[in-house]
Short mmCIF file of C-alpha atoms and ligand atoms in Angstrom, two decimals:
data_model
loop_
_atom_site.label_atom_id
_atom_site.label_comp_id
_atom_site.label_asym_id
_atom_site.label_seq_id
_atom_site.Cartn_x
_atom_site.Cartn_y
_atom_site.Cartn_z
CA UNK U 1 -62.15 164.29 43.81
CA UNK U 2 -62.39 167.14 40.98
CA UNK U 3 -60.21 170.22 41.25
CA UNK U 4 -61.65 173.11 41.85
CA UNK U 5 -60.14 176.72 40.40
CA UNK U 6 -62.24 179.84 42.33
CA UNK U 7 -60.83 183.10 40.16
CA UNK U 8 -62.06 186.60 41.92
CA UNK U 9 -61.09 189.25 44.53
CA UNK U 10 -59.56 189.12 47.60
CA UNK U 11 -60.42 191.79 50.26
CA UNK U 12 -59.54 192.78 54.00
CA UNK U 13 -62.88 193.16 55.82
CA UNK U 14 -62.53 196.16 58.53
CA UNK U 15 -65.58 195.37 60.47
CA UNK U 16 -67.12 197.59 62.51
CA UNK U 17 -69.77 196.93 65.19
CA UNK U 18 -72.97 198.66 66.02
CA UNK U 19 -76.33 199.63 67.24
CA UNK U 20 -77.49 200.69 64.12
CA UNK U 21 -76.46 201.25 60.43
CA UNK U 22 -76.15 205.16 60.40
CA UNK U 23 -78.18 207.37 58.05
CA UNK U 24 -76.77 209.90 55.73
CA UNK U 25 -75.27 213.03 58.09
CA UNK U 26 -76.19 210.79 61.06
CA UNK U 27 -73.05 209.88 64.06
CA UNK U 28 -73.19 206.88 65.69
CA UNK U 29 -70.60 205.14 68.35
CA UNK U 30 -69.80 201.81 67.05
CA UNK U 31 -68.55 199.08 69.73
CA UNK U 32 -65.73 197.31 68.23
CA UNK U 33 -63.67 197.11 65.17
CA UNK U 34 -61.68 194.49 63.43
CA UNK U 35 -60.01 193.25 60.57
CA UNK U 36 -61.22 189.87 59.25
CA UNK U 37 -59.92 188.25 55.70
CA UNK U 38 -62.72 188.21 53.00
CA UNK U 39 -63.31 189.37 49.29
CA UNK U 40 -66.08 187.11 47.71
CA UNK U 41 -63.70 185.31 45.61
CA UNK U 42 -61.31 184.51 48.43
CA UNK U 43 -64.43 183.65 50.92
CA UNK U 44 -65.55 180.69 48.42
CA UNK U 45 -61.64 179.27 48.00
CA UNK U 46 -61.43 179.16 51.91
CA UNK U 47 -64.74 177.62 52.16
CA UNK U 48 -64.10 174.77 49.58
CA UNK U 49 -60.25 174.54 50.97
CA UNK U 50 -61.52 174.92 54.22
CA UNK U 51 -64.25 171.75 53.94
CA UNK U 52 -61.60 169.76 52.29
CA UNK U 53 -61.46 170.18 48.74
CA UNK U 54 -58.62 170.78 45.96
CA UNK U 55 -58.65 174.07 45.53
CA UNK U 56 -56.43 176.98 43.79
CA UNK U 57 -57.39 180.70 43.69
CA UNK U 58 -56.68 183.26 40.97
CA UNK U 59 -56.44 186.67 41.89
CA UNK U 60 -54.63 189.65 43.19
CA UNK U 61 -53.19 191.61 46.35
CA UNK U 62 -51.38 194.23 46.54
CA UNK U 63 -47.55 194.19 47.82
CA UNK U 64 -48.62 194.69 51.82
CA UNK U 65 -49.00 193.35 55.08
CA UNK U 66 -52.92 192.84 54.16
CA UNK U 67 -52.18 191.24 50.97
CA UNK U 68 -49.77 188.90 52.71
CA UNK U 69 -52.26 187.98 55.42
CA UNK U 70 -55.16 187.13 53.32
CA UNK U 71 -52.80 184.80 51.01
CA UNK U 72 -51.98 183.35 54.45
CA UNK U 73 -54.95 182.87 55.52
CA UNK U 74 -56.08 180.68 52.39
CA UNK U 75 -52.89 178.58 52.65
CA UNK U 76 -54.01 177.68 56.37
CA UNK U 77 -57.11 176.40 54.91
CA UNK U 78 -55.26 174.45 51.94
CA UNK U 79 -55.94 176.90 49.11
CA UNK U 80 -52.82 176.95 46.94
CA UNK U 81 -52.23 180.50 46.61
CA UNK U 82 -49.63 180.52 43.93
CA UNK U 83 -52.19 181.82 41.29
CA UNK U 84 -52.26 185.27 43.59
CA UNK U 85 -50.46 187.77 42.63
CA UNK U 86 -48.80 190.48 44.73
CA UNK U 87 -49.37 194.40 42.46
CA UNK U 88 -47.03 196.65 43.18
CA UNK U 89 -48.58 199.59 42.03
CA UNK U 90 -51.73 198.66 43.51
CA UNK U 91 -52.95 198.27 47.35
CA UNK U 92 -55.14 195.14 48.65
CA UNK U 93 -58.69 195.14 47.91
CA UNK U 94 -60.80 196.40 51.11
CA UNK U 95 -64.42 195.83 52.30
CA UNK U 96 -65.34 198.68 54.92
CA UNK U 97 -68.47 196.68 56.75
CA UNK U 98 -70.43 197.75 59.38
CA UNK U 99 -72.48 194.95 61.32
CA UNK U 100 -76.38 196.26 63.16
CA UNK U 101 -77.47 194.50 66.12
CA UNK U 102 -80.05 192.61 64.08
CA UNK U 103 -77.25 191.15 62.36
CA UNK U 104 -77.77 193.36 59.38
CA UNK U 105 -75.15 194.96 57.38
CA UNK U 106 -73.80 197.29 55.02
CA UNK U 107 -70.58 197.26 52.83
CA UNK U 108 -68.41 199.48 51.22
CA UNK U 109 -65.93 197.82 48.84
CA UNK U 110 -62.54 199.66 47.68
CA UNK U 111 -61.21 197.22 44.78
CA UNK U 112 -57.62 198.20 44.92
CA UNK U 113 -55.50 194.94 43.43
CA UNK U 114 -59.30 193.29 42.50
CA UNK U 115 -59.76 196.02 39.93
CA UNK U 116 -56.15 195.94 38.14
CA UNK U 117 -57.09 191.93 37.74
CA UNK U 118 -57.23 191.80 33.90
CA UNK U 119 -56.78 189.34 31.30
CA UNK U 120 -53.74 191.23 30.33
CA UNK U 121 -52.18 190.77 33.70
CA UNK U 122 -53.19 186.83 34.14
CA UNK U 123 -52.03 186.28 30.48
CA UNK U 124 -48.63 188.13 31.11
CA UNK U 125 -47.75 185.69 33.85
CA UNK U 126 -45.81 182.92 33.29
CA UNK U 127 -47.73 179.66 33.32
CA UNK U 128 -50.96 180.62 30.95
CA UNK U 129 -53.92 180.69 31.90
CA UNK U 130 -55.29 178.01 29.68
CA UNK U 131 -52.80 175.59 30.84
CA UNK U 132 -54.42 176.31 34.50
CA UNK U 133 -57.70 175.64 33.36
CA UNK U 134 -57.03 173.20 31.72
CA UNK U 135 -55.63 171.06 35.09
CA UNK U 136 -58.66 172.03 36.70
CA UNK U 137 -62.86 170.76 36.21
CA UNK U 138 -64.66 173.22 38.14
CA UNK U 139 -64.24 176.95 37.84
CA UNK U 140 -65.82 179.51 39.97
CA UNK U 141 -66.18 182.83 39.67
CA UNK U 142 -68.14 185.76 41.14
CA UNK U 143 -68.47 189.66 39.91
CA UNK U 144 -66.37 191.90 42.36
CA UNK U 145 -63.26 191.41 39.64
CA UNK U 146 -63.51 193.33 36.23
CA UNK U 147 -66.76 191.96 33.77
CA UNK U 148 -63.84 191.23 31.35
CA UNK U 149 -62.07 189.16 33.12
CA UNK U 150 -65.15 187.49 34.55
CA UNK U 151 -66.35 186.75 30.46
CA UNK U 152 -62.82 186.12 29.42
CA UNK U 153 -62.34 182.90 31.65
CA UNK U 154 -65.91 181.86 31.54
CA UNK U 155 -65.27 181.95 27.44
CA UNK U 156 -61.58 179.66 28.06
CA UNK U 157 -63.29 177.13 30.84
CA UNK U 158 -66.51 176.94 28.42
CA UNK U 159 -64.19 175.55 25.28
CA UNK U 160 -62.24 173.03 27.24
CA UNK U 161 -65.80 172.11 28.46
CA UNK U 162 -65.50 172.46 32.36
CA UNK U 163 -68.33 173.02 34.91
CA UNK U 164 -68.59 176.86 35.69
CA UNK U 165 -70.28 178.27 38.16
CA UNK U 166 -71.33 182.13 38.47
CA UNK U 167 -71.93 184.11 41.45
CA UNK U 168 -73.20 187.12 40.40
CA UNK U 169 -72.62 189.28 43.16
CA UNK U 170 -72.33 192.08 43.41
CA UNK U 171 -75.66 192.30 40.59
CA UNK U 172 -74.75 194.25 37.28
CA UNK U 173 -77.40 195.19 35.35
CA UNK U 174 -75.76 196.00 32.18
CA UNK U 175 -74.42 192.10 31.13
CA UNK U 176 -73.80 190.97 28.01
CA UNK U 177 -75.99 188.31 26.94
CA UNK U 178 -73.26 186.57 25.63
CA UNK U 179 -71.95 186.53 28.99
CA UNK U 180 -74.26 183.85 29.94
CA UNK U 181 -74.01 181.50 27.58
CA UNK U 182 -72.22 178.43 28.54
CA UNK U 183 -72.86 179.24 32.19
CA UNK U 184 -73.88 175.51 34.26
CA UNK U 185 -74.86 177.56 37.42
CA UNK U 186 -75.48 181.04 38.71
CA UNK U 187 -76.74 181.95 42.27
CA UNK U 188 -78.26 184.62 42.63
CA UNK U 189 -80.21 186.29 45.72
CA UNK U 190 -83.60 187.23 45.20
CA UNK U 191 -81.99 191.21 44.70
CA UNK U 192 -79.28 190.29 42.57
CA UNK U 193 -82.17 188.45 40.25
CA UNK U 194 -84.04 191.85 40.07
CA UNK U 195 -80.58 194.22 39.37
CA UNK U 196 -80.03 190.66 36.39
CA UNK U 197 -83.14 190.53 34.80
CA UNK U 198 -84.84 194.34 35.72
CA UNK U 199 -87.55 193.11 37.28
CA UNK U 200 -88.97 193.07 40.84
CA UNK U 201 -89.02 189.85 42.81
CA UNK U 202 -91.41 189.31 45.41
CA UNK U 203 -93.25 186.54 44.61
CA UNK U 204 -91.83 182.71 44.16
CA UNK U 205 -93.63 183.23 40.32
CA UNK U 206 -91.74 185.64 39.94
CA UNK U 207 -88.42 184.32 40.90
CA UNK U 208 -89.32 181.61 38.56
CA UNK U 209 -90.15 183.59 35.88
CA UNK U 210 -86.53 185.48 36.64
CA UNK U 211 -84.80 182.72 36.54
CA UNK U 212 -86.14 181.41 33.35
CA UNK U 213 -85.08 184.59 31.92
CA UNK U 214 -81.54 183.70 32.64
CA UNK U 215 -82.54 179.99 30.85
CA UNK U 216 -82.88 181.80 27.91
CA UNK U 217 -79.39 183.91 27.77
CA UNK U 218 -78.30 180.06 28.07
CA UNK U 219 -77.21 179.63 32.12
CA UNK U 220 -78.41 175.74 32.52
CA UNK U 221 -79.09 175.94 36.07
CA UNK U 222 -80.06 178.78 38.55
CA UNK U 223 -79.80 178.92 42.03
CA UNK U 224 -82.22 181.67 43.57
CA UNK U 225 -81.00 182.03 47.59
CA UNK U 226 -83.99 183.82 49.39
CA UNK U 227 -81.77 183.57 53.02
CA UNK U 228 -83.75 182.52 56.03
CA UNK U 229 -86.48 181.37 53.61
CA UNK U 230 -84.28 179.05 51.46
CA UNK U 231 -83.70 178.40 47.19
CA UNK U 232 -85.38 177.90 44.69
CA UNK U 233 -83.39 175.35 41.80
CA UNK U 234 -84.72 176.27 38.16
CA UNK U 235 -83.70 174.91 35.15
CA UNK U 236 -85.31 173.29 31.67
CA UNK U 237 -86.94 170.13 33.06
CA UNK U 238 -87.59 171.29 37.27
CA UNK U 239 -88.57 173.99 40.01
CA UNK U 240 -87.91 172.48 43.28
CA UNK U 241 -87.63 174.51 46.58
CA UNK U 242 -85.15 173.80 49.33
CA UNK U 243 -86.47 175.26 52.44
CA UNK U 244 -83.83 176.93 54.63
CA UNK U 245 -83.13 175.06 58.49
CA UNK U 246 -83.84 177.77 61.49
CA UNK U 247 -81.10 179.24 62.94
CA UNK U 248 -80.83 182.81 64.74
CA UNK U 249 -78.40 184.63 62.35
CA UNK U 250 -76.10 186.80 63.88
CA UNK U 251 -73.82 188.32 61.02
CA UNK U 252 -74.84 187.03 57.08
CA UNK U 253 -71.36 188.82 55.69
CA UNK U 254 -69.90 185.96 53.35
CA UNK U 255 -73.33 183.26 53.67
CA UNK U 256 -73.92 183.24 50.16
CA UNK U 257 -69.71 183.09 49.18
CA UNK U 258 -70.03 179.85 52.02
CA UNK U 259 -73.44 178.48 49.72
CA UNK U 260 -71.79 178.71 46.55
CA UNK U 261 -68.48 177.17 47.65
CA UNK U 262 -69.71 174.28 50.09
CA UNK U 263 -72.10 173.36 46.68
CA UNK U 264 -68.98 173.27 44.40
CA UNK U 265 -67.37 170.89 46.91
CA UNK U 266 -69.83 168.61 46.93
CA UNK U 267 -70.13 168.64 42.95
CA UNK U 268 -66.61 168.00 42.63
CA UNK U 269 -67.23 165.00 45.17
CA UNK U 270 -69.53 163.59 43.01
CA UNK U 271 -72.77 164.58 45.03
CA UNK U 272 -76.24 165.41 43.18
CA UNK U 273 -77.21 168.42 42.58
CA UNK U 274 -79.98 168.12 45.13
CA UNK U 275 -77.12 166.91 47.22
CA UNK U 276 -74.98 169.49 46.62
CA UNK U 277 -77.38 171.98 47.34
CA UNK U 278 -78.67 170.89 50.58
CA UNK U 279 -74.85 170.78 51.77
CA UNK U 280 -74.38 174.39 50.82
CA UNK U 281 -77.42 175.43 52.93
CA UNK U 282 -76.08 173.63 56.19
CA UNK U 283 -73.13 174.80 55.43
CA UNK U 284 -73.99 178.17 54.99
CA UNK U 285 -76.43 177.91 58.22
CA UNK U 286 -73.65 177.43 60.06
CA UNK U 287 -71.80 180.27 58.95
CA UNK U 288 -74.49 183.35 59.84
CA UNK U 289 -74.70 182.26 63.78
CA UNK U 290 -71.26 183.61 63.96
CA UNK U 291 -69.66 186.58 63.07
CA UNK U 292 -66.65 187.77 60.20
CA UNK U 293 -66.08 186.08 56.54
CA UNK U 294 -63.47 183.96 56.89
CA UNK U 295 -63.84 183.41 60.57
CA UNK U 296 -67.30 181.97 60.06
CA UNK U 297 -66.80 179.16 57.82
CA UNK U 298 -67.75 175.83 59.53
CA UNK U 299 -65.27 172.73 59.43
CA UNK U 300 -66.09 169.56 57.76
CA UNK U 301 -67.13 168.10 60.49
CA UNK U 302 -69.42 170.64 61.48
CA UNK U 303 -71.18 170.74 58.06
CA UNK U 304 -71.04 166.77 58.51
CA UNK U 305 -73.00 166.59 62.05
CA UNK U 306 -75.32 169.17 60.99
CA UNK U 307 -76.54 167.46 58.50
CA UNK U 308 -79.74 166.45 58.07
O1 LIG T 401 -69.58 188.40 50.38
C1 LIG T 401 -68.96 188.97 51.51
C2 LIG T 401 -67.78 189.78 51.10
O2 LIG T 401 -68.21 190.88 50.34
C3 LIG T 401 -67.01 190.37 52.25
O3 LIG T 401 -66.04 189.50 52.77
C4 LIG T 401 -66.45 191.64 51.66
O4 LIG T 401 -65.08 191.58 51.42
C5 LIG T 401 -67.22 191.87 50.36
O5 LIG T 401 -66.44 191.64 49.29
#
């Protein structure tokens, strides 16, 4: 099996229940609250550690009883966490979520340690960076880290010619083309496609036509999740849709991070594409009928059973 290197942020979720997401001067009594591990970055290495793969995570904490838990956390699931590093000027990354009734939600992110991730700081540690990437074949990354950091590993794990694969979430809209170049997949949501490319998508055309935008900057493959609906793969040669499997969603905090991750496992076991892709979706089915990040990811044998 391939090794799999997921670089990004690492966050403590404080989730809060309730009725309804409140408007702006609006008070509402919320039902519950709780702290769950999450952070995008740390969602996918849990997911692919979680469903069995070799994984490694690069990224930061601060020096606290959060930071500690989440690093936990992702060696319970078989992450190797020595590639996290502990800040001391800097607090642990927190996501401040509140959770509807519909399952809907809303997030606040404070980056803390995610934001003080630089090239600087990876490069100043003693085993380099290229030396990591270079034991590894698939990197993935997503966008709640710095843009520099992001561009500056995509640039290392493009010239020793590894698979990379872009979440882009959460959606700039001021990216470098250059940024894309070398990319083999990004997966976007049909929102973060509209923030990337500047234009509205509510039509499969023009998801399609989105996506082929992103061909051009010189991403090889795009992934367009449209949640209960399902994707949409688009690259050179093919447009083929993946229709979603019905399930009644309860919380959809971390579905995508689940996608992307459950389809780099499968790559790195040598599945298809296709494959890969339709193991991300169960995967990721699984993972909205029950609530939290972390705490939704399926096992391997759910994902296996599941499957169609
Ligand atoms: O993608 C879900 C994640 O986004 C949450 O776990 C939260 O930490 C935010 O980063």
């Amino acid at each position: 099996m391939k090794n799999i290197l997921v670089v990004g942020s690492l966050n403590m979720d404080c989730v809060v229940e309730t009725p309804h997401i409140p408007q702006a001067g609006e008070t509402v009594s919320g039902r519950n609250v709780s702290f769950i591990p999450g952070g995008k970055g740390a969602n996918q290495a849990y997911t692919a550690g979680k469903l069995g793969g070799s994984v490694k995570m690069l990224g930061a904490v601060g020096n606290d009883s959060f930071g500690q838990t989440l690093k936990a956390n992702l060696a319970d699931a078989g992450v190797d966490v020595s590639g996290i590093y502990a800040l001391e000027k800097e607090t642990t990354g927190q996501a401040f979520i509140s959770i509807d009734d519909a399952g809907e939600n809303s997030i606040i992110v404070i980056p803390g340690a995610n934001g003080a991730f630089t090239p600087d700081l990876m490069e100043k540690k003693e085993t380099s960076l290229a030396k990591m990437i270079e034991k590894t074949d698939i990197v993935v990354m997503q966008l709640e880290i710095p843009l520099e950091t992001v561009l500056y590993v995509k640039e290392l794990a493009a010239s020793l010619h590894k698979l990379i694969i872009v979440d882009p979430a959460p959606a700039l809209s001021n990216i470098p083309d250059r940024f894309w170049e070398g990319i083999d997949y990004i997966k976007p949501n049909e929102t973060e496609l509209s923030i990337l490319t500047g234009k509205q998508m509510k039509t499969q055309e023009e998801m399609i036509d989105g996506a082929n935008l992103m061909l051009e900057k010189g991403v090889r493959n795009v992934i367009v999740t449209m949640g209960g609906k399902g994707c949409m793969l688009v690259n050179s040669g093919l447009q083929q849709f993946f229709p979603a499997r019905r399930v009644k969603a309860v919380d959809t905090t971390a579905a995508g991070d689940c996608f992307t991750a459950a389809f780099a496992l499968a790559l790195a076991e040598g599945k298809s594409c296709s494959e890969a892709i339709v193991f991300g979706q169960t995967a990721s089915a699984i993972a909205v009928t029950r609530k939290g990040a972390q705490t939704s990811i399926p096992t391997r044998e759910e994902v296996e059973s599941a499957s169609p």
